[in-house]
Short mmCIF file of C-alpha atoms and ligand atoms in Angstrom, two decimals:
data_model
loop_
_atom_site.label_atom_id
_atom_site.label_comp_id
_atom_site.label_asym_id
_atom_site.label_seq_id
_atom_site.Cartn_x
_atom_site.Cartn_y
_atom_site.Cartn_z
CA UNK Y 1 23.46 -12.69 -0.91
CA UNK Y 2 20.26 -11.15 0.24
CA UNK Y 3 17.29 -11.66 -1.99
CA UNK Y 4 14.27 -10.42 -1.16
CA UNK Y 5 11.34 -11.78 -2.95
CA UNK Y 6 8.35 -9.22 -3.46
CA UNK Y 7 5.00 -10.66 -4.56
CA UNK Y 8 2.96 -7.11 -6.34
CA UNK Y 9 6.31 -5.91 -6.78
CA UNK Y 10 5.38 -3.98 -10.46
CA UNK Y 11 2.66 -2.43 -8.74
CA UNK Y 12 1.95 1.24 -6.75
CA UNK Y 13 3.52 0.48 -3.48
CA UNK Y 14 5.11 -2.44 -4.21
CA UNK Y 15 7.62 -0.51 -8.20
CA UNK Y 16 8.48 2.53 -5.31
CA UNK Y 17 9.91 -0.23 -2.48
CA UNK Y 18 11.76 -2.26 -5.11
CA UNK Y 19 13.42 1.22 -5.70
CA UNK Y 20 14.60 1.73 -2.56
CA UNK Y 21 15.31 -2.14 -1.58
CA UNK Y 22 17.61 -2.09 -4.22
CA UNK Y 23 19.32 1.22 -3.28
CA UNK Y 24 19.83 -0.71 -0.04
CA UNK Y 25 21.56 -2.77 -1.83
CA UNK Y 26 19.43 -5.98 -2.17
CA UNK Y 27 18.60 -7.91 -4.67
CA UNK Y 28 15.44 -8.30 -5.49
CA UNK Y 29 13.19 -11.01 -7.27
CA UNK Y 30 9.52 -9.57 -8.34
CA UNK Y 31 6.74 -11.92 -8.23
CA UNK Y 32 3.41 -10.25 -10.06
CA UNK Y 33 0.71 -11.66 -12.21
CA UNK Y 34 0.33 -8.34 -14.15
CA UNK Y 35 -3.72 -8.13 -13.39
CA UNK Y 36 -3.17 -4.29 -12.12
CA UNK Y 37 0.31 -3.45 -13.34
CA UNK Y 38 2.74 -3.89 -16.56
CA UNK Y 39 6.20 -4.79 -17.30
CA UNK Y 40 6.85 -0.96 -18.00
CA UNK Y 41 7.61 -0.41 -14.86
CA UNK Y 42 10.65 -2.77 -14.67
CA UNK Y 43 12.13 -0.26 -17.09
CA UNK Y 44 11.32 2.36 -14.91
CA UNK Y 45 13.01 0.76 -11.87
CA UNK Y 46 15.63 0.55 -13.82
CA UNK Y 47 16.01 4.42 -14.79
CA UNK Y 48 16.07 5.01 -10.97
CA UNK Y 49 18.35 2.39 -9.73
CA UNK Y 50 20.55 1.42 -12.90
CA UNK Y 51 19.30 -2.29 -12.47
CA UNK Y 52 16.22 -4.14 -13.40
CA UNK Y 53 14.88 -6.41 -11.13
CA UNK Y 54 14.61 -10.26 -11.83
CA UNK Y 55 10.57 -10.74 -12.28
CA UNK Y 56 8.85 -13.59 -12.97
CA UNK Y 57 5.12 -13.35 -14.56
CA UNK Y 58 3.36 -15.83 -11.67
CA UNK Y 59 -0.09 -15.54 -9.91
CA UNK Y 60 0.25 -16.04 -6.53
CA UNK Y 61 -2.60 -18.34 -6.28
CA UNK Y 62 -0.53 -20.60 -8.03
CA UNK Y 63 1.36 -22.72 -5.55
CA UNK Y 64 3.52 -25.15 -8.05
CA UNK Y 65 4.50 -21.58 -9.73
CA UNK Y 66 5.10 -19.87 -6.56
CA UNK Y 67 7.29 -22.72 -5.29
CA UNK Y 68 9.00 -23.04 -8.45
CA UNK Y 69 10.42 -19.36 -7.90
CA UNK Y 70 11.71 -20.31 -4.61
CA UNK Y 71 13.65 -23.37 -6.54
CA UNK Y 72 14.67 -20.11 -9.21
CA UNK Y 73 15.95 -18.58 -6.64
CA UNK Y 74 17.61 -19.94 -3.54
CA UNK Y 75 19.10 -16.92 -1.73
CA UNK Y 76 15.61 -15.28 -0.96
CA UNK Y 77 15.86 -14.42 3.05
CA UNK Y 78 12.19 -12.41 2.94
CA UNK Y 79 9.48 -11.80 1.51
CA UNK Y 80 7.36 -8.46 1.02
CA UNK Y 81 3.81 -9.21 0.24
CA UNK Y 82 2.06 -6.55 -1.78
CA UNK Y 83 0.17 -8.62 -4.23
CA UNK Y 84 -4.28 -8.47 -3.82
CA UNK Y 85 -7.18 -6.66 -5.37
CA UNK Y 86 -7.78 -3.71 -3.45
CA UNK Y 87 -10.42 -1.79 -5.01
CA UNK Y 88 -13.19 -1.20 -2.13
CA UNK Y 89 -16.12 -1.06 -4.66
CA UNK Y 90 -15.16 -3.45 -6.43
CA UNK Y 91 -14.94 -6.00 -3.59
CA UNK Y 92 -18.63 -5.59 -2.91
CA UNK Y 93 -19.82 -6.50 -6.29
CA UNK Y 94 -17.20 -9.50 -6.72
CA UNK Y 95 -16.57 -10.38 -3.38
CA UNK Y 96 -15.41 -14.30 -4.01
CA UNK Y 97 -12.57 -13.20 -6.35
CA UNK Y 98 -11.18 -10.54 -3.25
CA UNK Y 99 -11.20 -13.84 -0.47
CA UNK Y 100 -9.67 -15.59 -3.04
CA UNK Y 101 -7.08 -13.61 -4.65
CA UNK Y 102 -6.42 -12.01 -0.98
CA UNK Y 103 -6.47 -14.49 0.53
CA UNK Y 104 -5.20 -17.63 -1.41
CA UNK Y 105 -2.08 -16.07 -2.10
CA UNK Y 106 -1.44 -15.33 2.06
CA UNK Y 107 -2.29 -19.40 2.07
CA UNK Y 108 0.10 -19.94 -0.72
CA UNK Y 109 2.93 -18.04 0.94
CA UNK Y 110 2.31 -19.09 4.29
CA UNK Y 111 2.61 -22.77 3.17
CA UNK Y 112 5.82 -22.55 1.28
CA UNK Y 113 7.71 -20.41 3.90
CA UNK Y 114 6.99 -23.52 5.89
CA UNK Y 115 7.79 -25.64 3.16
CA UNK Y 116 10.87 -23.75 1.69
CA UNK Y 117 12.32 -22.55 5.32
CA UNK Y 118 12.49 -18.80 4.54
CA UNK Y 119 10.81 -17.27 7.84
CA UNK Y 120 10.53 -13.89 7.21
CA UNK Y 121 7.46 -11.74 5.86
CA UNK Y 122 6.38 -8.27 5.71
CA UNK Y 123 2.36 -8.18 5.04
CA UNK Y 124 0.60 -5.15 3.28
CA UNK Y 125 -2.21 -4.43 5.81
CA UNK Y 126 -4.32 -1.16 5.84
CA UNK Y 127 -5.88 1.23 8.46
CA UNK Y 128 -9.20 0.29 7.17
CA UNK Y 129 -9.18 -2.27 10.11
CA UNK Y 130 -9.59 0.20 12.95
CA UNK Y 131 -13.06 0.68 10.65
CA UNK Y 132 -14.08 4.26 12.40
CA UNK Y 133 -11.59 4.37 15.64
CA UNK Y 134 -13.18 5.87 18.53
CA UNK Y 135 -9.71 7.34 19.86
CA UNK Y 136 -7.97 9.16 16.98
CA UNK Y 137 -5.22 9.58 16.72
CA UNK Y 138 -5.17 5.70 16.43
CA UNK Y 139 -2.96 3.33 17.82
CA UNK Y 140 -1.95 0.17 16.95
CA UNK Y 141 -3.22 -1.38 20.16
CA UNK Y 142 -6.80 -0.11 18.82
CA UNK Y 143 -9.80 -2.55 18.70
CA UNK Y 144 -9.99 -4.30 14.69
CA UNK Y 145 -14.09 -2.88 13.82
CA UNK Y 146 -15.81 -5.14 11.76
CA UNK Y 147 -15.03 -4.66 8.00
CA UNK Y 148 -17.03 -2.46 5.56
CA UNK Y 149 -16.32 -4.28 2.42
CA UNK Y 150 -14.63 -7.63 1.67
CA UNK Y 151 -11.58 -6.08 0.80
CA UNK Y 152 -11.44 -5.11 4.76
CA UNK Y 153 -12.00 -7.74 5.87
CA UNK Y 154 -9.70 -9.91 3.51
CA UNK Y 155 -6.87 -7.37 5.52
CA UNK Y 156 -8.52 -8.63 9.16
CA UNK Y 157 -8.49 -12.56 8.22
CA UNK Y 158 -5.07 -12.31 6.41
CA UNK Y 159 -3.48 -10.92 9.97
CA UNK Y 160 -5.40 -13.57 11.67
CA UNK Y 161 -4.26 -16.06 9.10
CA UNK Y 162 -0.93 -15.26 9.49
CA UNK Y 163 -1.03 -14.42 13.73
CA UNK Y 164 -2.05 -18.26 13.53
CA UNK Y 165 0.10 -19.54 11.39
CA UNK Y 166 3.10 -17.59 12.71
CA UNK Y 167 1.95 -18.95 16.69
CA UNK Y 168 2.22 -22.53 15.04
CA UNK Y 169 5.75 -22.74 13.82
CA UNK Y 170 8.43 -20.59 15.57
CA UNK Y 171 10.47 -20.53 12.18
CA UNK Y 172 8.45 -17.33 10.73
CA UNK Y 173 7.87 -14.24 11.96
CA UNK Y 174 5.78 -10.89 10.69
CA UNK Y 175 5.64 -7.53 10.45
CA UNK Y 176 2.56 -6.28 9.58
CA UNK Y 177 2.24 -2.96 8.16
CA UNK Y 178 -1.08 -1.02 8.32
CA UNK Y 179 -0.86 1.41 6.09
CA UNK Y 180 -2.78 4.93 5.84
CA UNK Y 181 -3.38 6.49 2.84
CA UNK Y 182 -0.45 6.54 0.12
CA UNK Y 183 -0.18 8.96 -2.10
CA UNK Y 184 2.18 10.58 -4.89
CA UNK Y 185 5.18 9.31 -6.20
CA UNK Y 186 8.53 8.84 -7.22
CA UNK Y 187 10.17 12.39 -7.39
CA UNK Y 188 11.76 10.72 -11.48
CA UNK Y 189 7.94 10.49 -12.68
CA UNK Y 190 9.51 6.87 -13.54
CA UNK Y 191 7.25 5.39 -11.53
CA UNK Y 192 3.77 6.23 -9.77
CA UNK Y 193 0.33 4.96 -9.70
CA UNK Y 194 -1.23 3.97 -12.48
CA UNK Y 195 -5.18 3.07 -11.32
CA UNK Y 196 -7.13 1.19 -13.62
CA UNK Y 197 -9.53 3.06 -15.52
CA UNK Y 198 -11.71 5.78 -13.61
CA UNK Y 199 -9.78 6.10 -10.30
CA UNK Y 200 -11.42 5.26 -6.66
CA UNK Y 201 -8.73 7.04 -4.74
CA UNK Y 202 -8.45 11.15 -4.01
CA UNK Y 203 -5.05 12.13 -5.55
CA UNK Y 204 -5.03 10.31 -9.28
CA UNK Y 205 -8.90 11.65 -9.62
CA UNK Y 206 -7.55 14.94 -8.29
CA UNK Y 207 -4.57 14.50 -10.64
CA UNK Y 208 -6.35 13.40 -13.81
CA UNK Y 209 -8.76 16.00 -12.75
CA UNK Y 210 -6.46 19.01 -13.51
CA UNK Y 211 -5.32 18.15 -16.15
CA UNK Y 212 -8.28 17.61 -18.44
CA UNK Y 213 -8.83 13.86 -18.46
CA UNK Y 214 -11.64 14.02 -15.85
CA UNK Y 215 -14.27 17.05 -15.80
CA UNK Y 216 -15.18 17.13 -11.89
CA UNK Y 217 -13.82 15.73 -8.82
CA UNK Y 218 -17.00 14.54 -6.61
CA UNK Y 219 -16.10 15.52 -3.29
CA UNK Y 220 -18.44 12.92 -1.17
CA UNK Y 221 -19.91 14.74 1.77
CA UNK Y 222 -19.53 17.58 3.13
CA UNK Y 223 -21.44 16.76 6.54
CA UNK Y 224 -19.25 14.92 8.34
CA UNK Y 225 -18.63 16.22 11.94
CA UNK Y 226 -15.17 17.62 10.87
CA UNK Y 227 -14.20 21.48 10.68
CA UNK Y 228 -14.93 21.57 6.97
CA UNK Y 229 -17.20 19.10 6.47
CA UNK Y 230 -15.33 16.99 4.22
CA UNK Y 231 -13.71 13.76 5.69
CA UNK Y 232 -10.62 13.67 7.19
CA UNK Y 233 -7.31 11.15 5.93
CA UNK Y 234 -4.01 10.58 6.65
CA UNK Y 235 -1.90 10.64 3.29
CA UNK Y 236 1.45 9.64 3.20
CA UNK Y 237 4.00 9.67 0.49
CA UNK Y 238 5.04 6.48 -1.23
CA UNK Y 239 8.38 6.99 -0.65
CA UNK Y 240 7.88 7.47 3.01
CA UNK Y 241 5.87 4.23 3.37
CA UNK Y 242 8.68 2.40 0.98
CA UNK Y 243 11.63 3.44 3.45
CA UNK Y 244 9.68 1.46 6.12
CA UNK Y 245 9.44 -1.45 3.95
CA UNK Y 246 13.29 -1.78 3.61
CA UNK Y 247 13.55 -1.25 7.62
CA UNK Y 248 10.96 -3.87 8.44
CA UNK Y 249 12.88 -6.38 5.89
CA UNK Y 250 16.51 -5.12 7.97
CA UNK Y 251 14.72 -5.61 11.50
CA UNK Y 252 13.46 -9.57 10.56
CA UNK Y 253 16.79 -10.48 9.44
CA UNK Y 254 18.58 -8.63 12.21
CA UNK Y 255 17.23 -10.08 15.04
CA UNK Y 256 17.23 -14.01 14.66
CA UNK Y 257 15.55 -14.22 17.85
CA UNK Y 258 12.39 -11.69 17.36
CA UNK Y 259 9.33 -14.05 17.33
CA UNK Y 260 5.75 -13.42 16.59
CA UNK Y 261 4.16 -10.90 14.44
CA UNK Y 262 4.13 -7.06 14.54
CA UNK Y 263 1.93 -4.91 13.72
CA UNK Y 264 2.92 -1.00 12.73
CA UNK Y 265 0.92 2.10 11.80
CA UNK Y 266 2.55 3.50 8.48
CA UNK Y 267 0.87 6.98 8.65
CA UNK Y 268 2.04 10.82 9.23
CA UNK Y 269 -0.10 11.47 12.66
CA UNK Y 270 -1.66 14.06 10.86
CA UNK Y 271 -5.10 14.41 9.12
CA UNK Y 272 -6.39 16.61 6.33
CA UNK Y 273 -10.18 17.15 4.99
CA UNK Y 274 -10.74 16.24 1.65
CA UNK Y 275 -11.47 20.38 0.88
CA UNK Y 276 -7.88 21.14 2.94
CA UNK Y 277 -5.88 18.38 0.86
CA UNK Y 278 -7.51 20.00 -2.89
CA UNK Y 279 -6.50 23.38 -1.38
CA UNK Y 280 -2.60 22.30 -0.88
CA UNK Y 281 -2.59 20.93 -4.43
CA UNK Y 282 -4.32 23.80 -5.80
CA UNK Y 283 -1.76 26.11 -4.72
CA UNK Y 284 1.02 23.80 -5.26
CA UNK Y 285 0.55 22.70 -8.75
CA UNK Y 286 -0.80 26.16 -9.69
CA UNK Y 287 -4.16 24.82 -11.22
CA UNK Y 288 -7.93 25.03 -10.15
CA UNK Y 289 -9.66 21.61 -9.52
CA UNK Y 290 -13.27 21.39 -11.09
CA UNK Y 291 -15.22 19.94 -8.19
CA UNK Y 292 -18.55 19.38 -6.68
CA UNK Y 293 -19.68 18.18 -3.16
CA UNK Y 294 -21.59 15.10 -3.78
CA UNK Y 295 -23.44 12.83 -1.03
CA UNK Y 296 -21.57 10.80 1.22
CA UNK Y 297 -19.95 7.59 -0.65
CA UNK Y 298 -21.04 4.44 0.82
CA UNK Y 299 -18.50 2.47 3.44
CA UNK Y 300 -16.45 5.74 3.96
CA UNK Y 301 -15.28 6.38 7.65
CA UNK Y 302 -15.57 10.09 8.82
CA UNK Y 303 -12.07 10.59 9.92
CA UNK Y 304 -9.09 8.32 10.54
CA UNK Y 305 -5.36 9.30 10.90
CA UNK Y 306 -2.49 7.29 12.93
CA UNK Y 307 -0.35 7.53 15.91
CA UNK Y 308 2.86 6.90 13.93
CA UNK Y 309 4.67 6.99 17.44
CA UNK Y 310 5.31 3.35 17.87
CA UNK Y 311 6.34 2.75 14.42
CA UNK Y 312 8.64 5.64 14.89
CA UNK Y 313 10.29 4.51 17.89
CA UNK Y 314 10.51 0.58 17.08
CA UNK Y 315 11.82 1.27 13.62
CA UNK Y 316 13.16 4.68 13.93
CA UNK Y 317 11.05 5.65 10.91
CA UNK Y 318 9.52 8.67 10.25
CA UNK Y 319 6.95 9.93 7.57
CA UNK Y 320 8.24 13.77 6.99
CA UNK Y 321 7.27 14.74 3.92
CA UNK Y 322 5.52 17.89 3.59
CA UNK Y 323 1.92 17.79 1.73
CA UNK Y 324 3.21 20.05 -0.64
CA UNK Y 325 6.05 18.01 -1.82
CA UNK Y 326 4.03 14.60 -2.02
CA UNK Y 327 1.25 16.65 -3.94
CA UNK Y 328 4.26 18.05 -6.09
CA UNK Y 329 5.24 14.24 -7.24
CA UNK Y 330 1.92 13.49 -7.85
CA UNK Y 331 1.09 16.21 -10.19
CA UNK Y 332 4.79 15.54 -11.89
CA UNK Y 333 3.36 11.82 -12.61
CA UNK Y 334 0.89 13.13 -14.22
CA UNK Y 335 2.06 15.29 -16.36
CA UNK Y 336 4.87 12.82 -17.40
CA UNK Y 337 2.18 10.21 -18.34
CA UNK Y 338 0.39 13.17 -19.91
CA UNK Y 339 4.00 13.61 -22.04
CA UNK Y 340 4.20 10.30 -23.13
CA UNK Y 341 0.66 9.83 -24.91
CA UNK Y 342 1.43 13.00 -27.09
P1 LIG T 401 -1.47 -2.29 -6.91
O1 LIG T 401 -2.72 -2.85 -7.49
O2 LIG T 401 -0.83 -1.15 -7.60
O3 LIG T 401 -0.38 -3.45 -6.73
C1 LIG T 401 -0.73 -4.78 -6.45
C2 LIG T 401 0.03 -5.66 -7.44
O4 LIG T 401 -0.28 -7.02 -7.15
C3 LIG T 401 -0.34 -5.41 -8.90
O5 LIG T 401 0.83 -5.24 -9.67
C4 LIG T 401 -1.10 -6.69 -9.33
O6 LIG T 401 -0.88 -7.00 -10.68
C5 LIG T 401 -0.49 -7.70 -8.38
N1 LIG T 401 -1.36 -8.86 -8.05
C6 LIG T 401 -2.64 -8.87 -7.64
N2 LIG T 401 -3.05 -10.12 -7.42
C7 LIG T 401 -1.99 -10.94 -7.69
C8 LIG T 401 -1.78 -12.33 -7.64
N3 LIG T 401 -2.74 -13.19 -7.30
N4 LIG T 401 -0.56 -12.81 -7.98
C9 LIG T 401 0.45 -11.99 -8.35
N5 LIG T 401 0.30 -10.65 -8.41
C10 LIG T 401 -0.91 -10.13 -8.09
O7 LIG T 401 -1.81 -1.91 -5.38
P2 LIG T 401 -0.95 -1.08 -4.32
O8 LIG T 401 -1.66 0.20 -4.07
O9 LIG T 401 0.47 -1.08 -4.68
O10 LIG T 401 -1.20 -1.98 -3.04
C11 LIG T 401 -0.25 -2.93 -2.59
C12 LIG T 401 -0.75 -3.58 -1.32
O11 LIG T 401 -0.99 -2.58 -0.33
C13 LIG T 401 -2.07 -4.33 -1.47
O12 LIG T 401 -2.02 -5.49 -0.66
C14 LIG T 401 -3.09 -3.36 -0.94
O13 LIG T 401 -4.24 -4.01 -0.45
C15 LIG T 401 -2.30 -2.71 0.18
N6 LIG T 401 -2.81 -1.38 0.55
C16 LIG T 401 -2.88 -0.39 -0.41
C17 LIG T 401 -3.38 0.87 -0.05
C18 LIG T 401 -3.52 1.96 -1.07
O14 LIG T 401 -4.24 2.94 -0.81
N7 LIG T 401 -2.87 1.89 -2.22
C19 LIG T 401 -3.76 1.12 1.27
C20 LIG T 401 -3.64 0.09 2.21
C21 LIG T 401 -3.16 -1.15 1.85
N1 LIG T 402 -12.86 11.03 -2.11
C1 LIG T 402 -13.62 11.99 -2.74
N2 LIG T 402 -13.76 11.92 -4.10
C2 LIG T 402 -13.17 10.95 -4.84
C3 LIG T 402 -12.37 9.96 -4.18
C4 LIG T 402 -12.25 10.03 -2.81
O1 LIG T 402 -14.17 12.88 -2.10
O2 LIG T 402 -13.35 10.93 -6.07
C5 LIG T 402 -12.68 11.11 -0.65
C6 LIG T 402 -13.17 9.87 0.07
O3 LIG T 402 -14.55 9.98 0.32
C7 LIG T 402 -12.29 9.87 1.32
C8 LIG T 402 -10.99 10.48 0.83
O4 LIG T 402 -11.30 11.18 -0.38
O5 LIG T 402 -12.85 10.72 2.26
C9 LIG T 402 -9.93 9.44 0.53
O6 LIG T 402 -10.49 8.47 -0.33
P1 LIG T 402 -9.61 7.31 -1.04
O7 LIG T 402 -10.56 6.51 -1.87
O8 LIG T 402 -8.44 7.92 -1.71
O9 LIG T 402 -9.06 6.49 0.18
P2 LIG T 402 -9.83 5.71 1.34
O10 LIG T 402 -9.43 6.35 2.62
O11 LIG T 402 -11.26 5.57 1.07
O12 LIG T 402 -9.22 4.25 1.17
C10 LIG T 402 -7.82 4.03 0.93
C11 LIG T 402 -7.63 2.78 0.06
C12 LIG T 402 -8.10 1.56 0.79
C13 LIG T 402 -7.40 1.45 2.11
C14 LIG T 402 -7.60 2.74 2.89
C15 LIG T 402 -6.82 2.72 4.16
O13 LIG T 402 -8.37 2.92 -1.14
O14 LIG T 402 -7.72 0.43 0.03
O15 LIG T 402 -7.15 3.86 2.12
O16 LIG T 402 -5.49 2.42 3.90
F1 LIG T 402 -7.92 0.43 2.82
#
């Protein structure tokens, strides 16, 4: 059997490609320390698929834990790795506990592929290392631009971490997949994101914005050198980036002989100004967003959005959601978490 072990797996990202790893028909073994996510979600994997997932409550900066889940379970053949902090802000203030969450856990994992002999891994990387690209749309070849917070560059040293490590013993291989900006989710409400308090990111501010929970979305800046103003993102649904997930697991273990590490831009090709995206889900969801343009937030780039092409053609993947129907699952979320506090 093929087990797939995902570290962060009851998180965002991480509940949605559970979902669709196990509609591939894999079994799946979720590794999360519950600091950004609950066990709720298990039973919402569960409504989707029919199956809940084997977890097991460890912190991946545990080692004896981690390895004992590899003892658990002896069939894993991959591993996804979701699980880090990744709040921008909140990197700055406590930037000690981002290197080593981030990147104790890559150590961790590293070590006990060696040590365990399972060679493959798919790493959650972001676009946030091309910093501000200077050719948009951006490619994967791209130059890495030094990081703007110490989430960044926790992303920049994990791939180096793991291009070294990877160089060193021709047993593991990577795909690394930089992602662009996620948003929605499932199409059930089951699952979705669930941030933490006041949200950092666009859509649940935009979200919890319409319907009453926050007064007025701060749009920051709206003198960027864009057509509108407002800065300019690639946002792609969940789902979307999930699908890749399960074709990045199907292209390690397909190819015994693939060495090295990839790297893959997880994005739609297009972008869309902060003002255009609260415009689509204004006249999708039916309801006005209270807003106000604010100054510029710090560490923001002005506009980013990918060149999916290579990811496209190496994986035969393709992002093709409209921004109307990844706005529509958004706004579903949140009025289904809106349904279950009354
Ligand atoms: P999330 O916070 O919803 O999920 C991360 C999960 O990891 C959570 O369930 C958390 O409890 C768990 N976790 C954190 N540290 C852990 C540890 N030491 N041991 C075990 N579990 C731990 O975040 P997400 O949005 O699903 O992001 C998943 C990955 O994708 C992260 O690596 C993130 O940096 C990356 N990423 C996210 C975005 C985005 O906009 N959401 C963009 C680019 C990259
Ligand atoms: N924005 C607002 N108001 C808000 C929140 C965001 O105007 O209340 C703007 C931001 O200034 C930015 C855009 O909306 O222009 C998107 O902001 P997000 O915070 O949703 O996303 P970012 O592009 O800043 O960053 C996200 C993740 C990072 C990840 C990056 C690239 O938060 O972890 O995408 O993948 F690194």
């Amino acid at each position: 059997m093929n087990r797939i072990l995902v570290t962060g797996g009851t998180g965002y990202i991480g509940s949605h490609t559970v979902v669709e790893l196990q509609n591939s028909g894999y079994e799946v073994v979720i590794v999360d320390n519950l600091s950004n996510s609950s066990t709720d979600v298990l039973d919402g994997i569960a409504s989707i698929t029919g199956k809940k997932p084997a977890f097991e409550k460890v912190d991946c900066r545990d080692k004896q834990a981690l390895a004992d889940v590899f003892k658990k379970y002896p069939d894993v053949k991959a591993i996804i790795h979701f699980a880090a902090s990744k709040a921008v802000g909140e990197s700055v203030e406590k930037p000690l506990l981002y290197y080593g969450n981030n990147l104790g856990s890559v150590l961790n994992i590293l070590e006990l592929m060696g040590e365990q002999n399972v060679g493959n891994l798919v790493f959650s990387s972001s676009c946030t290392v091309y910093g501000q690209p200077d050719i948009l749309p951006v490619t994967e070849d791209a130059p890495v631009k030094p990081a703007t917070s110490p989430y960044g560059n926790t992303k920049q040293i994990a791939e180096e971490i793991i291009r070294d490590a990877v160089y060193a013993d021709n047993r593991l291989k990577c795909i690394a997949l930089r992602y662009f900006n996620p948003v929605g989710a499932h199409p059930s409400a089951a699952i979705g994101e669930l941030p933490n308090g006041v949200p950092n990111n666009l859509i649940p501010f935009v979200t919890q914005t319409a319907i009453g929970i926050r007064e007025c979305l701060r749009v920051f800046g709206d003198d960027y050198d864009t057509p509108d103003g407002s800065a300019i993102r690639d946002y792609i649904w969940v789902v979307d980036l999930a699908k890749a997930h399960v074709i990045a697991v199907e292209r390690l273990l397909g190819n015994k002989n693939r060495k090295g590490v990839e790297f893959f831009n997880l994005g739609t090709g297009k972008g869309l100004s902060v003002l255009e995206i609260l415009n689509v889900f204004e006249k999708t969801a039916g309801v006005k967003v209270n807003r106000k343009i604010v100054a510029r937030r710090e560490g923001d780039v002005e506009k980013v959005w990918a060149d999916p092409a290579f990811a496209n053609k190496e994986l035969g993947w393709k992002a093709e959601t409209s921004t109307e129907e990844m706005l529509a699952t958004a706004w579903a979320w949140e009025k289904a978490l809106a349904a279950k506090r009354k």
